[in-house]
Amino acid sequence: MDYITNKDLDLVGLLQKAHHPAAGAVVLFSGDVRDNNVGKTVDFLEYEAHTSMASKMIESILIDAKNRWRLNIAVAQHRTGKVGIMEAAVVVITASAHRAEAYAANRYIIDRIKHEAPIWKCEFFTDGTKEWGGNCNCHKDTGDVNKHIYEFEDIL
């Protein structure tokens, strides 16, 4: 599987492949591009990635989550290039015997991808300005680009 792609994410196709006879729960998270941020109107996002490194990291995160929550299926894919409003920039699908594990693992995976994978986004605003940043904005709260706020820590 390509963990990083410059093509539109096929959410339906990925979901169709995410069913397993031992899984009673399938969770799909789609990180969609919204039309606003920091009080400004967003026109579109553009993502760049260190593809080989990001792919290895995402694969490692998926393996870690599969082992931690005994998942039947864990899938993740992230876009690069221009991504329009309401388009999916990232998708994570988890399947397990029960919903608690599927939800927890899904949150863990997206959190780690956003904070750790070498993927960068540029927000293009309708006023003609743009802003490069990491795949997360934790540094605005922590004051340190290497210090992140993991939401999944609440569930561990």
PDB file of C-alpha atoms in Angstrom:
ATOM      1  CA  MET A   1       0.000   0.000   0.000  1.00  0.00           C
ATOM      2  CA  ASP A   2       1.108   3.542  -0.679  1.00  0.00           C
ATOM      3  CA  TYR A   3       1.036   5.407   2.610  1.00  0.00           C
ATOM      4  CA  ILE A   4       1.762   8.676   0.821  1.00  0.00           C
ATOM      5  CA  THR A   5       0.044   9.567  -2.429  1.00  0.00           C
ATOM      6  CA  ASN A   6      -0.507  12.575  -4.645  1.00  0.00           C
ATOM      7  CA  LYS A   7      -3.809  11.096  -5.844  1.00  0.00           C
ATOM      8  CA  ASP A   8      -7.253  11.669  -4.343  1.00  0.00           C
ATOM      9  CA  LEU A   9      -7.878   9.358  -1.400  1.00  0.00           C
ATOM     10  CA  ASP A  10     -10.414   6.642  -2.222  1.00  0.00           C
ATOM     11  CA  LEU A  11     -12.255   6.462   1.095  1.00  0.00           C
ATOM     12  CA  VAL A  12     -14.922   4.096  -0.207  1.00  0.00           C
ATOM     13  CA  GLY A  13     -12.388   1.754  -1.771  1.00  0.00           C
ATOM     14  CA  LEU A  14     -10.232   1.717   1.367  1.00  0.00           C
ATOM     15  CA  LEU A  15     -13.271   1.105   3.585  1.00  0.00           C
ATOM     16  CA  GLN A  16     -14.432  -1.773   1.396  1.00  0.00           C
ATOM     17  CA  LYS A  17     -11.085  -3.495   1.996  1.00  0.00           C
ATOM     18  CA  ALA A  18     -11.197  -2.869   5.762  1.00  0.00           C
ATOM     19  CA  HIS A  19     -13.606  -5.593   6.785  1.00  0.00           C
ATOM     20  CA  HIS A  20     -12.467  -8.713   8.574  1.00  0.00           C
ATOM     21  CA  PRO A  21     -14.491 -11.720   9.802  1.00  0.00           C
ATOM     22  CA  ALA A  22     -13.136 -11.300  13.358  1.00  0.00           C
ATOM     23  CA  ALA A  23     -13.811  -7.560  13.494  1.00  0.00           C
ATOM     24  CA  GLY A  24     -17.057  -6.285  14.971  1.00  0.00           C
ATOM     25  CA  ALA A  25     -15.975  -2.655  14.713  1.00  0.00           C
ATOM     26  CA  VAL A  26     -14.562  -0.615  11.842  1.00  0.00           C
ATOM     27  CA  VAL A  27     -13.646   3.038  12.439  1.00  0.00           C
ATOM     28  CA  LEU A  28     -12.793   5.439   9.625  1.00  0.00           C
ATOM     29  CA  PHE A  29     -11.268   8.846  10.322  1.00  0.00           C
ATOM     30  CA  SER A  30     -11.026  11.289   7.440  1.00  0.00           C
ATOM     31  CA  GLY A  31      -8.989  14.444   7.966  1.00  0.00           C
ATOM     32  CA  ASP A  32     -10.747  16.831   5.597  1.00  0.00           C
ATOM     33  CA  VAL A  33      -9.605  20.284   4.527  1.00  0.00           C
ATOM     34  CA  ARG A  34     -11.832  22.925   6.109  1.00  0.00           C
ATOM     35  CA  ASP A  35     -12.446  26.389   4.721  1.00  0.00           C
ATOM     36  CA  ASN A  36     -11.155  28.348   7.716  1.00  0.00           C
ATOM     37  CA  ASN A  37      -8.256  28.555  10.123  1.00  0.00           C
ATOM     38  CA  VAL A  38      -6.923  31.215  12.506  1.00  0.00           C
ATOM     39  CA  GLY A  39      -9.775  33.521  11.547  1.00  0.00           C
ATOM     40  CA  LYS A  40      -8.965  33.441   7.850  1.00  0.00           C
ATOM     41  CA  THR A  41     -10.690  31.824   4.888  1.00  0.00           C
ATOM     42  CA  VAL A  42      -8.685  28.921   3.498  1.00  0.00           C
ATOM     43  CA  ASP A  43      -8.597  28.456  -0.265  1.00  0.00           C
ATOM     44  CA  PHE A  44      -6.729  25.111  -0.280  1.00  0.00           C
ATOM     45  CA  LEU A  45      -3.839  23.247   1.332  1.00  0.00           C
ATOM     46  CA  GLU A  46      -0.696  21.920  -0.243  1.00  0.00           C
ATOM     47  CA  TYR A  47       1.230  19.055   1.363  1.00  0.00           C
ATOM     48  CA  GLU A  48       4.836  18.024   0.899  1.00  0.00           C
ATOM     49  CA  ALA A  49       6.446  14.964   2.430  1.00  0.00           C
ATOM     50  CA  HIS A  50       9.707  13.132   2.698  1.00  0.00           C
ATOM     51  CA  THR A  51       7.927  10.189   1.088  1.00  0.00           C
ATOM     52  CA  SER A  52      10.231   7.303   1.938  1.00  0.00           C
ATOM     53  CA  MET A  53      10.727   8.393   5.545  1.00  0.00           C
ATOM     54  CA  ALA A  54       7.039   9.235   6.063  1.00  0.00           C
ATOM     55  CA  SER A  55       6.026   5.862   4.591  1.00  0.00           C
ATOM     56  CA  LYS A  56       8.355   3.980   6.921  1.00  0.00           C
ATOM     57  CA  MET A  57       7.092   5.951   9.913  1.00  0.00           C
ATOM     58  CA  ILE A  58       3.433   5.380   9.056  1.00  0.00           C
ATOM     59  CA  GLU A  59       4.073   1.663   8.557  1.00  0.00           C
ATOM     60  CA  SER A  60       5.807   1.518  11.943  1.00  0.00           C
ATOM     61  CA  ILE A  61       2.948   3.417  13.636  1.00  0.00           C
ATOM     62  CA  LEU A  62       0.402   0.994  12.118  1.00  0.00           C
ATOM     63  CA  ILE A  63       2.378  -2.039  13.315  1.00  0.00           C
ATOM     64  CA  ASP A  64       2.686  -0.543  16.789  1.00  0.00           C
ATOM     65  CA  ALA A  65      -1.082   0.128  16.930  1.00  0.00           C
ATOM     66  CA  LYS A  66      -1.914  -3.352  15.624  1.00  0.00           C
ATOM     67  CA  ASN A  67       0.161  -4.943  18.365  1.00  0.00           C
ATOM     68  CA  ARG A  68      -1.016  -2.612  21.114  1.00  0.00           C
ATOM     69  CA  TRP A  69      -4.762  -3.029  20.415  1.00  0.00           C
ATOM     70  CA  ARG A  70      -4.738  -6.417  18.628  1.00  0.00           C
ATOM     71  CA  LEU A  71      -6.292  -4.878  15.532  1.00  0.00           C
ATOM     72  CA  ASN A  72      -7.443  -6.992  12.634  1.00  0.00           C
ATOM     73  CA  ILE A  73      -6.812  -4.169  10.193  1.00  0.00           C
ATOM     74  CA  ALA A  74      -4.997  -0.834  10.351  1.00  0.00           C
ATOM     75  CA  VAL A  75      -4.747   1.356   7.268  1.00  0.00           C
ATOM     76  CA  ALA A  76      -3.508   4.908   6.793  1.00  0.00           C
ATOM     77  CA  GLN A  77      -2.876   7.057   3.768  1.00  0.00           C
ATOM     78  CA  HIS A  78      -1.852  10.733   3.491  1.00  0.00           C
ATOM     79  CA  ARG A  79      -2.095  13.092   0.547  1.00  0.00           C
ATOM     80  CA  THR A  80       0.585  15.276  -0.923  1.00  0.00           C
ATOM     81  CA  GLY A  81       0.102  18.074  -3.404  1.00  0.00           C
ATOM     82  CA  LYS A  82      -2.857  20.424  -3.608  1.00  0.00           C
ATOM     83  CA  VAL A  83      -5.891  19.376  -1.559  1.00  0.00           C
ATOM     84  CA  GLY A  84      -9.108  21.341  -1.914  1.00  0.00           C
ATOM     85  CA  ILE A  85     -11.749  22.274   0.636  1.00  0.00           C
ATOM     86  CA  MET A  86     -13.765  19.238   1.811  1.00  0.00           C
ATOM     87  CA  GLU A  87     -11.254  16.834   0.261  1.00  0.00           C
ATOM     88  CA  ALA A  88      -9.592  14.233   2.466  1.00  0.00           C
ATOM     89  CA  ALA A  89      -5.963  14.947   3.303  1.00  0.00           C
ATOM     90  CA  VAL A  90      -5.512  11.846   5.445  1.00  0.00           C
ATOM     91  CA  VAL A  91      -7.476   8.712   6.224  1.00  0.00           C
ATOM     92  CA  VAL A  92      -7.078   6.162   9.003  1.00  0.00           C
ATOM     93  CA  ILE A  93      -9.135   2.976   9.222  1.00  0.00           C
ATOM     94  CA  THR A  94      -8.994   0.522  12.093  1.00  0.00           C
ATOM     95  CA  ALA A  95     -10.882  -2.720  12.579  1.00  0.00           C
ATOM     96  CA  SER A  96     -11.002  -4.829  15.715  1.00  0.00           C
ATOM     97  CA  ALA A  97     -13.250  -7.168  17.643  1.00  0.00           C
ATOM     98  CA  HIS A  98     -14.723  -4.318  19.705  1.00  0.00           C
ATOM     99  CA  ARG A  99     -15.272  -0.583  19.150  1.00  0.00           C
ATOM    100  CA  ALA A 100     -13.221   0.653  22.113  1.00  0.00           C
ATOM    101  CA  GLU A 101     -10.017  -0.734  20.605  1.00  0.00           C
ATOM    102  CA  ALA A 102     -10.893   0.459  17.088  1.00  0.00           C
ATOM    103  CA  TYR A 103     -11.574   4.028  18.298  1.00  0.00           C
ATOM    104  CA  ALA A 104      -8.537   4.194  20.583  1.00  0.00           C
ATOM    105  CA  ALA A 105      -6.165   2.823  17.959  1.00  0.00           C
ATOM    106  CA  ASN A 106      -7.533   5.149  15.300  1.00  0.00           C
ATOM    107  CA  ARG A 107      -6.939   8.192  17.496  1.00  0.00           C
ATOM    108  CA  TYR A 108      -3.461   6.980  18.385  1.00  0.00           C
ATOM    109  CA  ILE A 109      -2.542   6.476  14.725  1.00  0.00           C
ATOM    110  CA  ILE A 110      -3.759   9.865  13.468  1.00  0.00           C
ATOM    111  CA  ASP A 111      -2.152  11.646  16.415  1.00  0.00           C
ATOM    112  CA  ARG A 112       1.223  10.057  15.781  1.00  0.00           C
ATOM    113  CA  ILE A 113       1.055  10.627  12.007  1.00  0.00           C
ATOM    114  CA  LYS A 114       0.225  14.315  12.490  1.00  0.00           C
ATOM    115  CA  HIS A 115       2.979  14.870  15.031  1.00  0.00           C
ATOM    116  CA  GLU A 116       5.755  12.578  13.857  1.00  0.00           C
ATOM    117  CA  ALA A 117       5.627  11.859  10.124  1.00  0.00           C
ATOM    118  CA  PRO A 118       7.726  14.245   7.996  1.00  0.00           C
ATOM    119  CA  ILE A 119       4.768  15.816   6.223  1.00  0.00           C
ATOM    120  CA  TRP A 120       4.382  19.578   5.888  1.00  0.00           C
ATOM    121  CA  LYS A 121       1.411  21.638   4.852  1.00  0.00           C
ATOM    122  CA  CYS A 122       1.027  25.089   3.416  1.00  0.00           C
ATOM    123  CA  GLU A 123      -2.269  26.866   3.923  1.00  0.00           C
ATOM    124  CA  PHE A 124      -3.271  29.130   1.073  1.00  0.00           C
ATOM    125  CA  PHE A 125      -5.783  31.766   2.142  1.00  0.00           C
ATOM    126  CA  THR A 126      -8.284  33.572  -0.044  1.00  0.00           C
ATOM    127  CA  ASP A 127      -6.625  36.908   0.813  1.00  0.00           C
ATOM    128  CA  GLY A 128      -3.552  35.783  -1.158  1.00  0.00           C
ATOM    129  CA  THR A 129      -1.380  34.992   1.861  1.00  0.00           C
ATOM    130  CA  LYS A 130      -0.010  31.573   2.760  1.00  0.00           C
ATOM    131  CA  GLU A 131       1.526  29.936   5.806  1.00  0.00           C
ATOM    132  CA  TRP A 132       3.854  26.930   5.947  1.00  0.00           C
ATOM    133  CA  GLY A 133       3.779  24.748   8.960  1.00  0.00           C
ATOM    134  CA  GLY A 134       4.201  21.239  10.149  1.00  0.00           C
ATOM    135  CA  ASN A 135       1.386  18.769   9.926  1.00  0.00           C
ATOM    136  CA  CYS A 136       0.408  19.959  13.406  1.00  0.00           C
ATOM    137  CA  ASN A 137       0.410  23.303  15.175  1.00  0.00           C
ATOM    138  CA  CYS A 138       1.572  22.155  18.618  1.00  0.00           C
ATOM    139  CA  HIS A 139       4.514  24.535  18.618  1.00  0.00           C
ATOM    140  CA  LYS A 140       2.057  27.420  18.915  1.00  0.00           C
ATOM    141  CA  ASP A 141       0.976  26.036  22.304  1.00  0.00           C
ATOM    142  CA  THR A 142       4.215  24.406  23.487  1.00  0.00           C
ATOM    143  CA  GLY A 143       6.673  26.964  22.127  1.00  0.00           C
ATOM    144  CA  ASP A 144       8.851  24.104  20.872  1.00  0.00           C
ATOM    145  CA  VAL A 145       8.592  22.525  17.407  1.00  0.00           C
ATOM    146  CA  ASN A 146       9.719  19.196  18.886  1.00  0.00           C
ATOM    147  CA  LYS A 147       7.182  19.140  21.704  1.00  0.00           C
ATOM    148  CA  HIS A 148       3.732  17.824  20.830  1.00  0.00           C
ATOM    149  CA  ILE A 149       0.389  17.476  22.525  1.00  0.00           C
ATOM    150  CA  TYR A 150      -0.900  13.945  21.988  1.00  0.00           C
ATOM    151  CA  GLU A 151      -4.657  13.571  22.347  1.00  0.00           C
ATOM    152  CA  PHE A 152      -4.369   9.793  22.633  1.00  0.00           C
ATOM    153  CA  GLU A 153      -2.502  10.102  25.930  1.00  0.00           C
ATOM    154  CA  ASP A 154      -5.901  10.682  27.567  1.00  0.00           C
ATOM    155  CA  ILE A 155      -6.981   7.156  26.602  1.00  0.00           C
ATOM    156  CA  LEU A 156      -3.863   5.169  27.485  1.00  0.00           C
TER     157      LEU A 156
END
